[in-house]
Amino acid sequence: MTAEILNTEIKFLPGVGPKKAEILNSELGIYTFWDLLNYFPYKHIDRSKFYKISEITEGVASLQLKGTIKSLRIEGQKYKSRLVATFEDGSGSIELLWFQGVKWVKEHLKPGKEYIIFGKPAFFNGRINIAHPEVDEPETIEQKGIATLHAVYTVTEKMKKNFITSKSINKMQLVALQKCYPSIIESLPNYLLAELSLPFLNQALKDIHFPENLQQLQKAQFRIKFEELFYIQLQLLKLKYQNISKLNGFVFHKVGEYLNDFYKNKIPFELTNAQKRVIKEIRADLGSGRQMNRLLQGDVGSGKTLVALMVILIGLDNNYQTCIMAPTEILAKQHFTSISRFLEGMEVKIGLLTGSTKSKERKKLHTELQSGEIQILIGTHALIEDVVQFKNLGLVVIDEQHRFGVAQRAKLWKKNTSPPHVLVMTATPIPRTLAMTLYGDLDVSVIDELPPGRKPIKTSHLFDAKRLRLFGFLKKEIEAGRQIYIVYPLIQESEKMDYKDLEDGYESIVRAFPPPMYTVAVVHGRMKSEEKEKAMQLFIKGQAQIMVSTTVIEVGVDVPNASVMVIESAEKFGLSQLHQLRGRVGRGAEQSWCILMSSYKLSNEAKKRLAIMVETNNGFEIAEADLKLRGPGDLEGTQQSGVAFNLKLANLAKDGHILQLARNKATDILDKDHLLDNQSNSILKKQLKLRKLHNINWGVIS
Ligand code: ADP
Ligand code: MG
């Protein structure tokens, strides 16, 4: 699609050459002129304003001055020498300093000449200096037409060492644009450009590297972000349309003995309306003759497992095998236990396959799966492996979807002649925009209601100094028959210190809650699994009133009698983790509490996180807030999503409105032209092909 010039190797760009080209290759992945043009500035500095030296005050940001270099001198010893220039603008004088490239800079600056300089002023002994300022001659700035907004590019240490600065990248962009401009081929159809008043691609590229004003820059950014997000949506939605039209699904037409028996005799409680609605939605999929690809979102404790189980039973009623895949061994075991318990007394064969399943046991499982004897297989991603073969797999349930990618899903599809139905469940609610991108090819069901009788958990934030008050409160709860979790953070970098905190904490708790009146159980990752199991059982059976642990319990136990979750050093946890932890309580009928302990020293962000936790119990609101606070790059489970989608400019946290627009447009277009066969959509088809090959790296989401 691109003309020759765009694919020219970067070393041939005037001013680059083989050595710099190698660095651009390895540091930024820039191989061609086109790659360079798509290396976008991360910010623009407003250089429309000139400051006077007399206006400079302590603490100001980078600023621009126009004046004359009066004198230049080298000071200091040979190896520690520095270049000092006295710079005046009529209102005062400052010093410009260079510690590196001293000789080169000295040769290139002429005393008495007028320069425009840019940099961050510092105060030293009552004098103002600017170290390593950017220096331009006024003519070049005017000539380039870049006197207003200056593009700033990320450069690495290695690049700096080799004299590739943000400024030199900008210079390269100028040369590349001059050479390529007429050859840049438009990548969006005309009708879309017109409808949305977007600039042409060549214009947008020129404007993002060399904007003449803010408005022009914003238009360019909008167009580039829109395009990025639009093609991802188009690809995902096209996939969805294809699945609908091409993939035959197994028809689960009947509801039989398994579901009926469970529903009539075994189910321990009335389904919530949300659970009923979601099951209906899923049943419609299963009966449609199409393969189901559905995302089930629901807050912690909303009862997703039960929904999954009922869907599984429909699968069994139709003589299919089913499986549940969980992200961790603990979670897989928990599903195994709770589903076995739900189905007690029913003739259903359930298997458990995880990384630690012994090879003899594993072989037996493999045989029983192939013969069809095992009806429900529960496991970790060990069950994706090719050696795991089913007789007739009809339904796959994936828990905590955000850790699995489309690639893994595709692997599961291959486990039968036609792909099995897929139900993915997320325990961590994710913001709408992220869901659209991560699961854009899925239909979505939401459980937006908690089982009845649950009182909303009350959350408060206490400083460490109030520990005595906390202990008093805990004693009262224990007297009332409740149980308590106390969780300590575990951060890999400071693991040793964290364990020390946990040990110290455990000791002080045992001192405050001494035996034989109280029993305190402790669980952490360094214990052997039998020890862990033993401690957990103490708590589950109600023999221990307090459970002290690291975050291992995050995805673990379900103890309805536990009514207090104390989170130590809560400022160290991310929002979604805090929310997950809090979800361990509030499962019974009693009022539950979450108490966030922290030191007085809190960053602004930590303060906001704790405030959000105190304010709301709603996982979706929390996820939105998290996304805003941290940006999608850091959201748990989505770290790689930005990489996977190769988003260069768009930001899933800030550009939700553009994403929505992109999705709407993609939907409109595909509604009218499923396969993009219309002449007017030929650009779209071509672009999708190109981008599929180069851009989306599904495997990265794991
Ligand atoms: P999650 O959606 O977080 O996976 P679970 O499936 O673990 O939630 O359910 C949380 C708890 O609520 C479990 O103890 C489960 O047995 C219980 N539960 C599920 N559905 C209902 C219901 N309709 N009424 C009462 N309790 C329910
Ligand atoms: Mg769950």
XYZ file of C-alpha atoms and ligand atoms in Angstrom:
730
model
C 0.000 0.000 0.000
C 2.821 2.316 0.767
C 4.930 3.741 -1.970
C 8.575 2.764 -2.228
C 9.887 5.881 -0.585
C 8.005 5.161 2.626
C 9.601 1.745 2.922
C 13.107 3.050 2.355
C 15.519 2.025 5.069
C 16.046 4.706 7.631
C 19.814 4.745 7.108
C 19.218 6.378 3.737
C 17.497 9.377 5.258
C 19.860 12.343 4.866
C 21.502 13.009 8.213
C 20.971 9.497 9.574
C 23.464 7.001 8.173
C 24.188 3.421 9.229
C 25.306 4.048 12.814
C 22.344 6.117 13.901
C 20.067 3.844 11.904
C 21.192 0.909 13.981
C 20.325 2.762 17.150
C 16.931 3.802 15.795
C 16.328 0.149 14.908
C 17.249 -1.284 18.234
C 15.999 1.448 20.559
C 12.762 2.489 18.877
C 12.013 -0.193 16.311
C 12.300 2.375 13.547
C 13.441 0.696 10.336
C 11.920 2.793 7.572
C 10.946 6.351 6.766
C 7.376 5.339 7.448
C 8.245 3.981 10.889
C 9.888 7.281 11.711
C 6.853 9.294 10.677
C 4.811 7.105 12.964
C 7.040 7.759 15.914
C 4.926 10.384 17.616
C 5.935 13.071 20.064
C 4.746 12.417 23.605
C 4.190 16.084 24.240
C 4.495 19.525 22.722
C 6.108 22.476 24.356
C 4.576 25.842 23.825
C 7.308 28.040 22.479
C 5.135 30.855 21.355
C 6.071 32.884 24.422
C 9.415 34.443 25.252
C 10.302 35.203 28.863
C 12.523 38.002 30.139
C 15.409 37.033 32.360
C 14.058 39.469 34.946
C 10.809 37.478 35.055
C 12.455 34.204 36.072
C 11.523 33.097 39.558
C 12.572 30.074 41.534
C 10.727 26.886 40.708
C 9.574 27.766 37.173
C 9.322 25.078 34.498
C 11.263 25.096 31.245
C 11.054 28.370 29.410
C 12.265 30.191 26.353
C 14.523 33.242 26.194
C 15.843 35.347 23.363
C 19.187 37.133 23.801
C 22.873 37.282 23.087
C 25.808 35.215 24.213
C 28.315 37.688 25.644
C 31.192 35.430 26.505
C 32.226 31.782 26.484
C 34.809 30.193 28.721
C 35.915 26.763 29.767
C 36.296 26.270 33.495
C 37.741 23.458 35.598
C 40.150 20.599 35.072
C 40.575 18.729 31.863
C 38.288 15.820 32.658
C 35.868 17.801 34.733
C 35.767 20.849 32.531
C 32.600 22.683 31.744
C 31.588 25.351 29.328
C 30.073 28.512 30.788
C 28.342 31.068 28.590
C 27.047 34.400 29.806
C 23.697 35.104 28.201
C 21.941 38.504 28.280
C 18.623 39.798 27.067
C 18.623 43.401 28.219
C 16.667 42.607 31.365
C 19.454 40.661 33.037
C 22.021 37.958 32.545
C 22.266 34.261 33.333
C 24.774 31.488 32.792
C 24.386 28.637 30.375
C 26.294 25.502 31.338
C 27.518 22.447 29.471
C 29.228 19.517 31.116
C 29.277 17.315 28.058
C 30.290 17.959 24.473
C 32.096 21.044 25.748
C 34.460 21.408 22.810
C 31.820 20.856 20.197
C 29.404 23.350 21.695
C 32.122 25.964 22.118
C 33.030 25.728 18.458
C 29.428 26.133 17.374
C 28.405 29.119 19.485
C 29.417 32.621 18.500
C 29.710 35.393 21.102
C 27.780 38.482 20.127
C 25.214 36.512 18.155
C 21.511 36.354 18.979
C 20.096 32.960 20.024
C 16.868 31.480 21.226
C 17.437 29.207 24.157
C 15.134 26.823 25.948
C 15.617 24.977 29.196
C 14.879 24.745 32.891
C 16.411 27.492 35.045
C 18.119 26.622 38.310
C 19.267 28.914 41.101
C 22.778 28.589 42.437
C 24.374 31.044 44.879
C 21.875 33.683 43.904
C 22.687 33.267 40.227
C 20.425 31.741 37.613
C 21.789 29.121 35.267
C 20.423 26.749 32.679
C 22.291 23.500 32.119
C 22.361 22.003 28.637
C 19.799 24.354 27.125
C 18.454 23.861 23.650
C 19.973 26.515 21.449
C 18.554 27.687 18.144
C 19.262 30.508 15.805
C 16.158 32.664 15.362
C 16.299 32.206 11.589
C 16.099 28.416 11.708
C 13.106 28.538 13.970
C 11.298 30.926 11.677
C 12.337 28.963 8.641
C 10.965 25.729 10.038
C 7.746 27.415 11.015
C 8.024 25.775 14.414
C 8.203 28.836 16.537
C 5.055 27.873 18.367
C 4.531 24.268 19.407
C 7.564 22.067 19.656
C 7.271 18.311 19.416
C 9.113 16.415 22.127
C 10.015 12.772 21.592
C 11.034 10.089 24.019
C 14.711 9.286 23.657
C 16.623 6.613 25.532
C 19.953 6.934 27.337
C 21.700 5.080 24.571
C 20.289 7.487 22.019
C 21.480 10.481 24.007
C 24.969 9.037 24.230
C 24.989 8.801 20.487
C 23.745 12.354 20.027
C 20.241 11.434 18.962
C 18.133 13.923 20.886
C 14.486 14.823 20.728
C 15.536 17.726 18.587
C 17.433 15.567 16.140
C 14.434 13.253 15.834
C 12.362 16.297 15.022
C 14.873 17.284 12.362
C 14.678 13.807 10.867
C 10.903 14.103 10.798
C 11.208 17.281 8.790
C 13.435 15.631 6.194
C 11.260 12.527 6.087
C 8.125 14.588 5.616
C 9.666 16.577 2.788
C 10.561 13.352 1.031
C 7.432 11.367 1.761
C 4.576 13.844 1.906
C 3.225 13.312 -1.619
C 3.524 9.533 -1.293
C 1.581 9.134 1.921
C -1.487 7.175 1.001
C -4.737 7.875 2.777
C -5.729 5.061 5.128
C -9.338 5.989 5.882
C -12.155 6.112 3.332
C -13.187 9.536 2.112
C -16.693 9.254 3.423
C -15.415 8.769 6.971
C -13.027 11.687 6.720
C -15.861 13.853 5.499
C -18.370 12.641 8.073
C -16.035 13.286 10.968
C -14.185 16.262 9.457
C -10.862 14.530 9.915
C -7.706 15.816 8.240
C -6.034 13.652 5.616
C -3.326 11.359 6.895
C -0.470 13.314 5.325
C -1.776 16.525 6.827
C -2.216 14.887 10.216
C 1.334 13.553 10.216
C 2.713 16.921 9.272
C 0.662 18.602 11.959
C 1.544 16.246 14.739
C 5.253 16.719 14.176
C 5.048 20.398 13.232
C 1.807 21.946 14.414
C 1.214 25.579 13.585
C -1.237 26.010 16.395
C -2.999 24.100 19.110
C -6.190 23.539 17.174
C -4.337 21.992 14.278
C -2.419 19.762 16.656
C -5.569 18.544 18.342
C -7.210 17.727 15.031
C -4.163 15.739 13.999
C -4.057 13.849 17.289
C -7.744 13.108 17.106
C -7.437 11.684 13.612
C -4.478 9.484 14.503
C -6.058 8.183 17.695
C -9.347 7.576 15.946
C -7.637 5.577 13.251
C -5.768 3.416 15.757
C -8.858 2.608 17.739
C -11.113 2.306 14.720
C -9.087 -0.436 13.082
C -8.908 -2.448 16.284
C -12.664 -2.220 16.636
C -13.222 -3.004 12.990
C -11.071 -6.084 13.292
C -12.717 -7.308 16.486
C -16.217 -6.685 15.227
C -15.494 -8.292 11.907
C -14.272 -11.349 13.785
C -17.519 -11.341 15.678
C -19.591 -11.118 12.494
C -17.570 -13.912 10.960
C -18.089 -16.136 13.962
C -21.776 -15.486 13.821
C -22.059 -16.248 10.147
C -19.556 -19.055 9.793
C -19.155 -21.022 12.961
C -21.805 -23.544 13.633
C -22.302 -24.037 17.301
C -23.454 -27.156 19.012
C -27.107 -26.805 19.750
C -27.918 -27.433 23.393
C -31.593 -27.839 22.737
C -32.797 -29.573 25.814
C -32.912 -29.050 29.502
C -32.781 -32.449 31.100
C -32.244 -34.395 34.238
C -29.050 -32.790 35.415
C -30.314 -29.249 35.450
C -33.768 -30.190 36.635
C -32.475 -32.318 39.471
C -30.099 -29.570 40.549
C -32.691 -26.839 40.273
C -35.387 -28.752 42.097
C -33.398 -30.554 44.750
C -29.938 -29.168 45.164
C -29.773 -25.448 44.624
C -29.238 -23.906 48.055
C -30.859 -20.546 47.346
C -33.146 -18.619 45.064
C -31.362 -17.198 42.022
C -31.142 -13.437 41.860
C -32.994 -11.738 39.015
C -29.675 -10.831 37.474
C -28.544 -14.449 37.569
C -31.813 -15.528 35.962
C -31.521 -12.929 33.230
C -27.943 -13.870 32.448
C -28.752 -17.574 32.310
C -31.537 -16.750 29.876
C -29.154 -14.799 27.681
C -26.720 -17.675 27.688
C -29.412 -20.238 26.954
C -30.507 -18.231 23.947
C -26.939 -18.448 22.622
C -26.703 -22.152 23.272
C -29.881 -22.860 21.384
C -29.153 -20.611 18.467
C -26.994 -22.933 16.418
C -24.176 -20.432 16.557
C -21.084 -20.729 18.660
C -21.350 -18.697 21.845
C -18.587 -16.258 22.739
C -19.876 -14.433 25.748
C -18.327 -12.395 28.503
C -19.947 -12.603 31.903
C -19.130 -9.612 34.039
C -20.139 -9.439 37.651
C -18.760 -7.906 40.769
C -17.064 -9.974 43.442
C -19.601 -12.136 45.202
C -22.317 -11.684 42.591
C -22.596 -15.436 42.106
C -20.914 -16.146 38.818
C -19.899 -19.659 39.788
C -23.482 -20.747 40.187
C -24.364 -19.343 36.785
C -21.445 -21.185 35.239
C -22.494 -24.378 36.944
C -26.035 -24.194 35.634
C -24.763 -23.609 32.125
C -22.455 -26.582 32.547
C -25.390 -28.735 33.578
C -27.216 -27.780 30.387
C -24.117 -28.980 28.555
C -24.256 -32.314 30.385
C -27.949 -32.623 29.621
C -27.020 -32.466 25.963
C -24.292 -35.078 26.332
C -21.345 -32.763 26.025
C -18.251 -32.523 28.145
C -17.450 -29.174 29.729
C -14.488 -27.528 31.368
C -13.631 -24.604 33.619
C -10.293 -22.921 33.314
C -9.006 -20.749 36.169
C -5.891 -18.600 36.342
C -4.397 -20.095 39.497
C -4.218 -23.439 41.171
C -5.897 -22.152 44.333
C -8.818 -20.887 42.336
C -9.096 -24.089 40.310
C -9.157 -26.110 43.519
C -11.739 -23.808 45.000
C -14.009 -24.263 41.987
C -13.481 -27.990 42.209
C -14.477 -27.996 45.868
C -17.479 -25.714 45.562
C -18.847 -27.399 42.448
C -18.353 -30.839 43.968
C -20.272 -29.607 46.982
C -23.095 -28.131 44.891
C -23.436 -31.423 43.022
C -23.159 -33.720 46.028
C -25.345 -36.751 45.608
C -25.615 -36.344 41.840
C -23.945 -38.752 39.449
C -21.485 -36.403 37.834
C -17.826 -37.158 37.246
C -15.579 -34.164 37.833
C -11.817 -34.020 37.180
C -9.192 -31.617 38.470
C -6.107 -30.891 36.383
C -3.461 -28.417 37.467
C 0.274 -27.973 37.163
C 0.838 -30.090 40.234
C -1.282 -33.045 39.181
C 1.030 -36.079 39.372
C 1.810 -37.739 36.092
C 0.081 -41.004 36.964
C -3.081 -39.136 37.900
C -2.679 -37.008 34.801
C -2.542 -40.050 32.513
C -5.671 -41.397 34.111
C -7.411 -38.055 33.557
C -6.354 -38.001 29.919
C -7.859 -41.436 29.347
C -11.059 -40.605 31.162
C -11.410 -37.424 29.160
C -10.960 -39.229 25.886
C -13.450 -41.893 26.818
C -15.938 -39.242 27.853
C -16.120 -40.524 31.403
C -15.160 -37.178 32.925
C -17.993 -34.755 32.357
C -16.599 -31.627 33.952
C -12.897 -30.865 33.882
C -11.693 -28.111 36.170
C -8.165 -26.828 35.896
C -5.575 -24.202 35.232
C -4.262 -23.415 31.787
C -2.675 -26.886 31.933
C -5.883 -27.935 30.261
C -5.143 -25.987 27.088
C -2.191 -28.239 26.329
C -2.512 -30.303 23.213
C -2.240 -33.608 25.056
C -5.519 -32.861 26.770
C -8.072 -34.350 24.392
C -11.778 -34.583 24.972
C -14.266 -36.974 23.535
C -16.819 -34.292 22.939
C -16.089 -30.921 24.504
C -19.103 -28.654 24.122
C -18.560 -25.787 26.549
C -15.612 -23.962 28.003
C -15.896 -21.629 30.979
C -12.936 -19.336 31.555
C -12.775 -17.635 34.930
C -10.906 -14.365 35.370
C -10.761 -13.860 31.665
C -8.442 -10.910 31.753
C -5.451 -13.166 32.098
C -6.245 -15.140 28.990
C -5.949 -13.823 25.487
C -7.704 -14.377 22.231
C -4.885 -16.711 21.227
C -5.552 -19.041 24.127
C -9.242 -18.901 23.446
C -8.529 -19.942 19.887
C -6.595 -22.947 21.172
C -9.611 -24.077 23.099
C -11.733 -23.754 20.015
C -9.644 -26.443 18.410
C -10.505 -29.025 21.023
C -13.451 -30.274 19.050
C -14.417 -30.548 15.397
C -16.560 -27.451 15.825
C -15.495 -24.925 18.410
C -17.137 -25.364 21.804
C -19.202 -22.591 23.326
C -17.119 -20.183 25.345
C -18.221 -18.328 28.450
C -15.637 -16.030 29.975
C -16.098 -14.603 33.438
C -14.325 -11.615 34.895
C -14.195 -11.174 38.616
C -12.472 -7.843 38.330
C -14.910 -5.507 36.719
C -13.145 -3.663 33.988
C -14.007 -0.260 32.618
C -16.257 -0.164 29.630
C -13.655 1.230 27.275
C -11.181 -1.428 28.168
C -13.777 -4.149 27.833
C -14.570 -2.881 24.364
C -10.973 -3.269 23.375
C -9.995 -6.403 25.207
C -13.177 -8.299 24.527
C -14.490 -6.435 21.523
C -15.331 -9.700 19.806
C -17.513 -10.980 22.630
C -21.128 -10.504 23.604
C -21.513 -9.229 27.116
C -23.776 -10.211 29.997
C -23.648 -8.375 33.282
C -24.723 -9.534 36.744
C -25.486 -6.179 38.284
C -27.027 -7.339 41.507
C -25.703 -9.052 44.616
C -27.556 -11.921 46.294
C -30.228 -10.619 48.663
C -29.768 -10.069 52.345
C -26.271 -8.777 51.940
C -25.655 -5.547 53.707
C -23.249 -3.248 51.890
C -19.799 -3.506 53.443
C -18.845 -0.462 55.480
C -15.348 0.739 54.776
C -13.231 3.076 56.842
C -9.692 4.325 56.807
C -7.677 4.326 60.042
C -4.176 5.567 60.688
C -1.781 3.139 62.360
C -1.829 5.174 65.547
C -5.442 4.115 66.119
C -4.526 0.453 66.400
C -5.821 0.114 69.948
C -9.222 1.301 68.865
C -9.104 -1.252 66.068
C -8.290 -4.076 68.472
C -11.177 -3.060 70.693
C -13.526 -3.215 67.734
C -12.212 -6.596 66.628
C -12.764 -8.012 70.115
C -16.396 -6.952 70.015
C -16.919 -8.581 66.634
C -15.318 -11.799 67.838
C -17.522 -11.728 70.933
C -20.496 -11.500 68.599
C -19.265 -14.696 66.954
C -17.713 -13.224 63.838
C -14.357 -13.965 62.207
C -11.680 -11.601 60.961
C -9.136 -11.401 58.187
C -5.992 -9.352 58.608
C -4.061 -9.010 55.353
C -0.516 -7.807 54.825
C 0.856 -6.666 51.482
C 3.453 -8.679 49.693
C 5.462 -6.851 47.127
C 8.089 -8.797 45.319
C 10.740 -6.094 45.557
C 10.513 -5.838 49.301
C 9.447 -9.377 50.053
C 11.835 -9.765 52.977
C 10.571 -6.647 54.711
C 6.996 -7.612 54.005
C 7.447 -10.972 55.664
C 9.002 -9.205 58.605
C 5.926 -6.967 58.812
C 3.684 -10.006 58.652
C 5.632 -11.777 61.403
C 5.716 -8.708 63.648
C 2.041 -8.125 62.984
C 1.198 -11.726 63.770
C 3.074 -11.529 67.065
C 1.377 -8.334 68.161
C -2.009 -9.768 67.250
C -1.360 -12.922 69.242
C -0.320 -10.691 72.157
C -3.583 -8.771 71.898
C -5.623 -11.919 71.273
C -3.895 -14.529 73.405
C -4.685 -18.232 73.583
C -6.548 -20.128 74.844
C -9.331 -17.574 74.500
C -8.413 -16.811 70.895
C -6.921 -18.772 68.014
C -5.051 -16.905 65.313
C -4.297 -18.752 62.064
C -1.599 -17.595 59.700
C -1.172 -18.281 55.984
C 1.478 -17.067 53.609
C 3.221 -18.125 50.445
C 6.317 -19.509 52.165
C 4.417 -22.209 53.991
C 4.212 -25.763 52.716
C 0.887 -26.461 51.123
C -0.207 -28.907 53.853
C 0.497 -26.269 56.501
C -1.432 -23.712 54.501
C -4.320 -26.084 54.070
C -4.360 -26.835 57.788
C -4.448 -23.160 58.732
C -7.146 -22.422 56.179
C -9.250 -25.269 57.505
C -8.944 -23.884 61.039
C -10.468 -20.663 59.816
C -13.038 -22.200 57.499
C -14.302 -24.454 60.306
C -14.557 -21.474 62.639
C -11.925 -22.771 65.045
C -9.685 -19.761 64.430
C -11.285 -16.354 64.912
C -8.560 -14.469 63.126
C -6.765 -15.244 59.919
C -3.522 -13.357 59.360
C -2.252 -13.669 55.827
C -0.644 -12.209 52.771
C -2.747 -11.725 49.679
C -2.922 -15.472 49.064
C -6.483 -15.307 50.317
C -7.424 -12.833 47.632
C -8.826 -15.465 45.355
C -9.187 -18.129 47.994
C -11.601 -18.935 50.706
C -15.288 -18.259 50.947
C -16.202 -17.942 54.646
C -19.599 -16.267 55.060
C -19.094 -15.878 58.823
C -16.067 -13.632 58.316
C -17.277 -10.072 58.749
C -14.159 -7.927 59.059
C -11.374 -7.431 56.566
C -8.457 -5.472 57.957
C -5.962 -4.464 55.291
C -2.584 -3.430 56.673
C -0.479 -0.871 54.765
C -3.478 -0.399 52.537
C -1.669 2.379 50.719
C 0.548 -0.248 49.114
C -2.305 -1.987 47.337
C -3.863 -1.095 44.015
C -7.568 -0.348 43.828
C -8.641 -3.537 42.158
C -6.737 -5.595 44.687
C -8.297 -3.689 47.583
C -11.689 -4.308 46.073
C -10.980 -8.005 45.600
C -9.825 -8.316 49.194
C -12.848 -6.491 50.499
C -15.006 -8.918 48.537
C -13.911 -11.715 50.900
C -16.301 -10.323 53.513
C -19.925 -9.299 53.183
C -20.863 -12.825 52.127
C -23.116 -13.569 55.060
C -26.157 -11.849 56.494
C -24.241 -9.839 59.116
C -22.979 -6.296 58.704
C -19.423 -6.478 57.380
C -16.521 -4.087 57.648
C -13.420 -3.321 55.715
C -10.768 -1.374 57.595
C -7.928 0.169 55.681
C -4.899 0.775 57.879
C -2.223 3.157 56.705
C 0.623 5.313 57.906
C 0.300 9.092 57.904
C 2.710 9.356 55.005
C 0.500 9.004 51.972
C 1.058 10.034 48.383
C -1.734 11.962 46.743
C -2.627 8.971 44.669
C -2.757 6.672 47.679
C -5.040 9.171 49.424
C -7.366 9.125 46.439
C -7.380 5.342 46.275
C -8.326 5.015 49.925
C -10.980 7.708 49.569
C -12.559 5.884 46.626
C -12.653 2.663 48.622
C -14.385 4.393 51.499
C -16.823 6.034 49.128
C -18.082 3.160 46.994
C -18.613 -0.595 46.939
C -19.304 -0.649 43.240
C -16.618 -2.574 41.383
C -17.356 -0.872 38.096
C -16.994 2.586 39.577
C -13.775 1.505 41.202
C -12.433 0.133 37.964
C -13.230 3.398 36.191
C -11.527 5.367 38.922
C -8.537 3.070 38.789
C -8.198 3.543 35.081
C -8.312 7.304 35.507
C -5.787 7.320 38.320
C -3.275 4.983 36.850
C -3.826 4.813 33.141
C -4.496 1.525 31.408
C -0.840 0.600 31.212
C -0.820 -0.238 34.871
C -4.206 -1.788 35.312
C -3.889 -5.261 36.632
C -4.169 -7.818 33.912
C -4.082 -5.245 31.196
C -0.469 -4.207 31.371
C 0.127 -5.883 28.114
C -3.009 -4.766 26.385
C -1.477 -1.495 25.240
C 1.467 -3.409 23.869
C -0.761 -5.991 22.320
C -2.706 -3.373 20.482
C 0.387 -1.359 19.678
C -1.337 1.806 20.673
C 1.021 4.582 19.750
C -1.039 7.592 20.606
C -4.466 6.633 21.839
C -4.874 6.157 25.566
C -7.606 3.846 26.761
C -7.995 5.852 29.964
C -8.404 9.242 28.397
C -9.788 8.578 24.970
C -12.929 6.679 25.840
C -15.066 9.040 23.768
C -12.926 8.473 20.681
C -13.050 4.738 21.284
C -16.834 4.830 21.507
C -17.013 6.818 18.283
C -14.653 4.377 16.596
C -16.724 1.429 17.717
C -19.965 3.029 16.558
C -18.532 3.795 13.147
C -17.114 0.291 12.799
C -20.491 -1.171 13.759
C -22.353 1.013 11.239
C -20.005 0.051 8.468
C -20.089 -3.691 9.161
C -23.862 -3.666 9.575
C -24.176 -2.522 5.986
C -21.242 -4.419 4.576
C -20.282 -7.516 6.618
C -17.349 -8.533 4.540
C -16.270 -5.047 3.485
C -16.814 -5.959 -0.146
C -18.167 -2.585 -1.249
C -15.884 -0.538 -3.429
C -16.073 2.347 -0.973
C -14.686 0.090 1.746
C -11.771 -1.325 -0.190
C -9.370 0.829 1.815
C -10.694 -0.723 4.996
C -10.181 -4.225 3.741
C -6.628 -3.466 2.682
C -5.799 -1.801 5.957
C -7.170 -4.673 7.980
C -4.968 -7.080 6.104
C -1.903 -4.942 6.720
C -2.659 -4.388 10.348
C -3.473 -7.981 11.075
C -0.040 -8.963 9.927
C 1.898 -6.241 11.596
C 0.099 -4.721 14.433
C -1.965 -6.800 16.732
C 0.048 -9.176 18.794
C -2.628 -11.184 20.526
C -0.174 -13.488 22.158
C 1.063 -10.689 24.353
C -2.077 -10.666 26.451
C -1.634 -13.534 28.803
P -18.223 -14.515 42.278
O -19.151 -13.877 41.328
O -17.336 -13.555 42.981
O -17.466 -15.665 41.680
P -19.379 -16.569 43.849
O -19.873 -17.352 42.716
O -18.155 -17.049 44.566
O -19.154 -15.076 43.416
O -20.557 -16.365 44.879
C -20.364 -15.698 46.088
C -21.173 -16.348 47.189
O -22.555 -16.109 46.996
C -21.008 -17.847 47.265
O -20.952 -18.213 48.590
C -22.264 -18.356 46.589
O -22.589 -19.651 47.031
C -23.284 -17.333 47.011
N -24.425 -17.177 46.098
C -24.413 -17.265 44.754
N -25.654 -17.032 44.254
C -26.450 -16.778 45.307
C -27.846 -16.475 45.431
N -28.651 -16.367 44.379
N -28.334 -16.270 46.676
C -27.527 -16.361 47.753
N -26.221 -16.654 47.698
C -25.674 -16.859 46.488
Mg -15.544 -16.390 41.392
